[in-house]
């Protein structure tokens, strides 16, 4: 972690040069999770952090490919790591991976290449024969990690123009960026997102289900099981008086929001709880327009209270 | 005489909800397996593929089953899967629904006192089941995994709409009608990609996949 110094113009300086990160969108952020990409780019722009999309990235493999073939799944992820390192001209690239599944899969590949010699040899050999190299310099980071630990909550609070006063936010972390590798937060009761939302002036809902599974792909494959898991989360958040659930993963967001109609039919309920990306809520506090942040893409509109 | 008495004890058998005729040819089935019927090699195969043998250190505490959000739908709980894998119940483990119901949320992995990577074990068993083609046919989860792999090979990226279309066509085409409402809503919200994006380095990616397949010797096309 580099130490930052606050320059007089408010720009964060990491060491000598302005902050720059590589950005790995992943497939979801180009389709169902478009609002995540839109708001993430806006927020980082507002904080004067430069994001460069990895050119010609491929699918990370997610959880589904891992069920088919371990080696190939790692190869998919490794190609992205190599691309980032090569596009950074060999110096350490920091890759921001917003989607939880992408984050974990890329991190897994990064760790495997570092720790498992045999596997690393096969992967690096295959890449070398196709003109790609990776020496372990490119590192995967989660946007929450970067926002809280690199940029810092003070700067984020200072950038806030319209504090989210009176908005009760339930932060939902889900699974794959707090487990199994708790790189920047702890697995049972993570705090990063809560601290971030508190810095924006919001009220934090104490919500013990913050890391419970939303059902992942089960919501689409075996609805009875998957949607029940999402339903439990939403019900608890509603009971604790949340105005909105903040998520950091496109699949969590999709499960919790887009299946609400279906859940209402199944469980004869009347759920109508907005589920927004944490970056959208940040953008809102930064005074960025709702349209730019992709709020109109949400199924359940956010009931914004007039900012004080 | 004793045979006749036993037969008298057999009551009407329910077949399809209807009382059938008195059953005369009966047989008692053994519910247990003898040790010689187990597969002693199975645990070793799994450990080799998993790259870790600490599942032999499992103390059967049941923390994994307790923290698992979907364990109550599983035919064997995660704890039992570990016990059965160790003991060599290959058929039961490989054909179980458990390995496919695992949503890889890693709750078990962070809770395990012996630091067994249970989620990775489930992945390993899924890979073995696809390799040996012993998963329940038309069961959506393995079908989704294979279709996902196919989509990635076709474009270098995933395409959510196409992936779900392929999955439902292979499992339950009628589901497409119930999903169409959600699909059109997503489309109007601008949340559906219409055309799949093919990456420039697709051939390069396929070459790498092909190379690692030969590298580890057990290629799995997901076909």
CSV table of C-alpha atoms in Angstrom, one decimal, chain B residues 43-149:
chain,number,residue,atom,x,y,z
B,43,UNK,CA,-10.6,-40.8,-2.1
B,44,UNK,CA,-7.1,-40.9,-3.5
B,45,UNK,CA,-8.3,-39.8,-6.9
B,46,UNK,CA,-10.2,-36.9,-5.4
B,47,UNK,CA,-7.3,-35.8,-3.2
B,48,UNK,CA,-4.9,-35.9,-6.2
B,49,UNK,CA,-7.2,-33.8,-8.3
B,50,UNK,CA,-7.9,-31.4,-5.3
B,51,UNK,CA,-4.2,-31.1,-4.5
B,52,UNK,CA,-4.7,-31.3,-0.8
B,53,UNK,CA,-5.2,-34.3,1.5
B,54,UNK,CA,-6.5,-32.6,4.6
B,55,UNK,CA,-10.0,-34.0,4.2
B,56,UNK,CA,-8.6,-37.1,5.9
B,57,UNK,CA,-8.3,-34.8,8.9
B,58,UNK,CA,-12.0,-34.0,9.0
B,59,UNK,CA,-13.3,-34.4,12.5
B,60,UNK,CA,-17.0,-34.6,11.4
B,61,UNK,CA,-18.0,-31.7,13.5
B,62,UNK,CA,-20.7,-30.6,11.0
B,63,UNK,CA,-19.8,-26.9,11.0
B,64,UNK,CA,-19.9,-27.0,7.2
B,65,UNK,CA,-23.5,-28.4,7.1
B,66,UNK,CA,-24.5,-25.9,9.7
B,67,UNK,CA,-23.2,-22.9,7.8
B,68,UNK,CA,-24.3,-24.1,4.4
B,69,UNK,CA,-27.3,-22.0,3.2
B,70,UNK,CA,-28.6,-24.8,1.0
B,71,UNK,CA,-27.8,-27.9,3.1
B,72,UNK,CA,-31.5,-28.5,3.8
B,73,UNK,CA,-32.1,-29.2,0.2
B,74,UNK,CA,-29.2,-31.6,-0.2
B,75,UNK,CA,-29.5,-35.4,-0.4
B,76,UNK,CA,-26.2,-35.7,1.6
B,77,UNK,CA,-25.0,-32.8,3.8
B,78,UNK,CA,-21.5,-31.5,3.1
B,79,UNK,CA,-20.2,-33.3,6.2
B,80,UNK,CA,-21.6,-36.6,4.9
B,81,UNK,CA,-20.1,-36.0,1.5
B,82,UNK,CA,-16.6,-35.7,3.1
B,83,UNK,CA,-17.2,-38.9,5.1
B,84,UNK,CA,-18.5,-40.7,2.1
B,85,UNK,CA,-15.7,-39.5,-0.1
B,86,UNK,CA,-13.1,-40.8,2.4
B,87,UNK,CA,-14.9,-44.1,2.8
B,88,UNK,CA,-15.1,-44.6,-1.0
B,89,UNK,CA,-18.9,-44.3,-1.7
B,90,UNK,CA,-18.1,-43.2,-5.2
B,91,UNK,CA,-21.4,-43.7,-6.9
B,92,UNK,CA,-23.4,-42.0,-4.1
B,93,UNK,CA,-21.1,-39.0,-4.0
B,94,UNK,CA,-20.8,-38.6,-7.8
B,95,UNK,CA,-24.5,-38.9,-8.4
B,96,UNK,CA,-25.5,-36.7,-5.5
B,97,UNK,CA,-27.4,-33.5,-5.9
B,98,UNK,CA,-25.3,-32.0,-3.2
B,99,UNK,CA,-22.3,-31.2,-5.4
B,100,UNK,CA,-24.5,-29.3,-7.9
B,101,UNK,CA,-26.5,-27.4,-5.2
B,102,UNK,CA,-23.3,-25.9,-3.8
B,103,UNK,CA,-23.5,-22.3,-4.7
B,104,UNK,CA,-19.8,-21.8,-3.9
B,105,UNK,CA,-20.5,-19.2,-1.2
B,106,UNK,CA,-17.5,-20.4,0.8
B,107,UNK,CA,-19.3,-20.2,4.2
B,108,UNK,CA,-18.1,-23.8,5.0
B,109,UNK,CA,-14.5,-23.0,4.0
B,110,UNK,CA,-14.1,-20.1,6.4
B,111,UNK,CA,-15.8,-22.0,9.2
B,112,UNK,CA,-13.9,-25.3,8.9
B,113,UNK,CA,-11.7,-25.9,12.0
B,114,UNK,CA,-9.5,-28.2,10.1
B,115,UNK,CA,-9.2,-25.7,7.2
B,116,UNK,CA,-10.5,-28.1,4.6
B,117,UNK,CA,-11.3,-26.3,1.4
B,118,UNK,CA,-14.8,-27.8,1.1
B,119,UNK,CA,-15.9,-25.5,-1.7
B,120,UNK,CA,-12.9,-26.5,-3.8
B,121,UNK,CA,-13.8,-30.2,-3.0
B,122,UNK,CA,-17.3,-29.6,-4.4
B,123,UNK,CA,-15.7,-28.1,-7.5
B,124,UNK,CA,-13.4,-31.1,-7.9
B,125,UNK,CA,-16.4,-33.5,-7.5
B,126,UNK,CA,-18.3,-31.5,-10.1
B,127,UNK,CA,-15.4,-31.7,-12.5
B,128,UNK,CA,-15.1,-35.4,-12.0
B,129,UNK,CA,-18.9,-35.8,-12.5
B,130,UNK,CA,-18.8,-33.9,-15.8
B,131,UNK,CA,-15.7,-35.9,-16.9
B,132,UNK,CA,-17.4,-39.2,-16.2
B,133,UNK,CA,-20.8,-38.0,-17.3
B,134,UNK,CA,-22.6,-39.1,-14.2
B,135,UNK,CA,-24.6,-36.1,-13.4
B,136,UNK,CA,-28.5,-36.1,-13.4
B,137,UNK,CA,-29.4,-35.5,-17.1
B,138,UNK,CA,-31.4,-32.4,-17.9
B,139,UNK,CA,-30.6,-31.1,-14.4
B,140,UNK,CA,-30.1,-27.3,-15.0
B,141,UNK,CA,-27.0,-26.7,-13.0
B,142,UNK,CA,-24.5,-28.9,-14.8
B,143,UNK,CA,-26.1,-28.0,-18.1
B,144,UNK,CA,-25.6,-24.4,-17.3
B,145,UNK,CA,-21.9,-25.0,-16.4
B,146,UNK,CA,-21.3,-26.7,-19.8
B,147,UNK,CA,-23.2,-24.2,-21.8
B,148,UNK,CA,-21.2,-21.5,-20.0
B,149,UNK,CA,-18.0,-23.1,-21.1
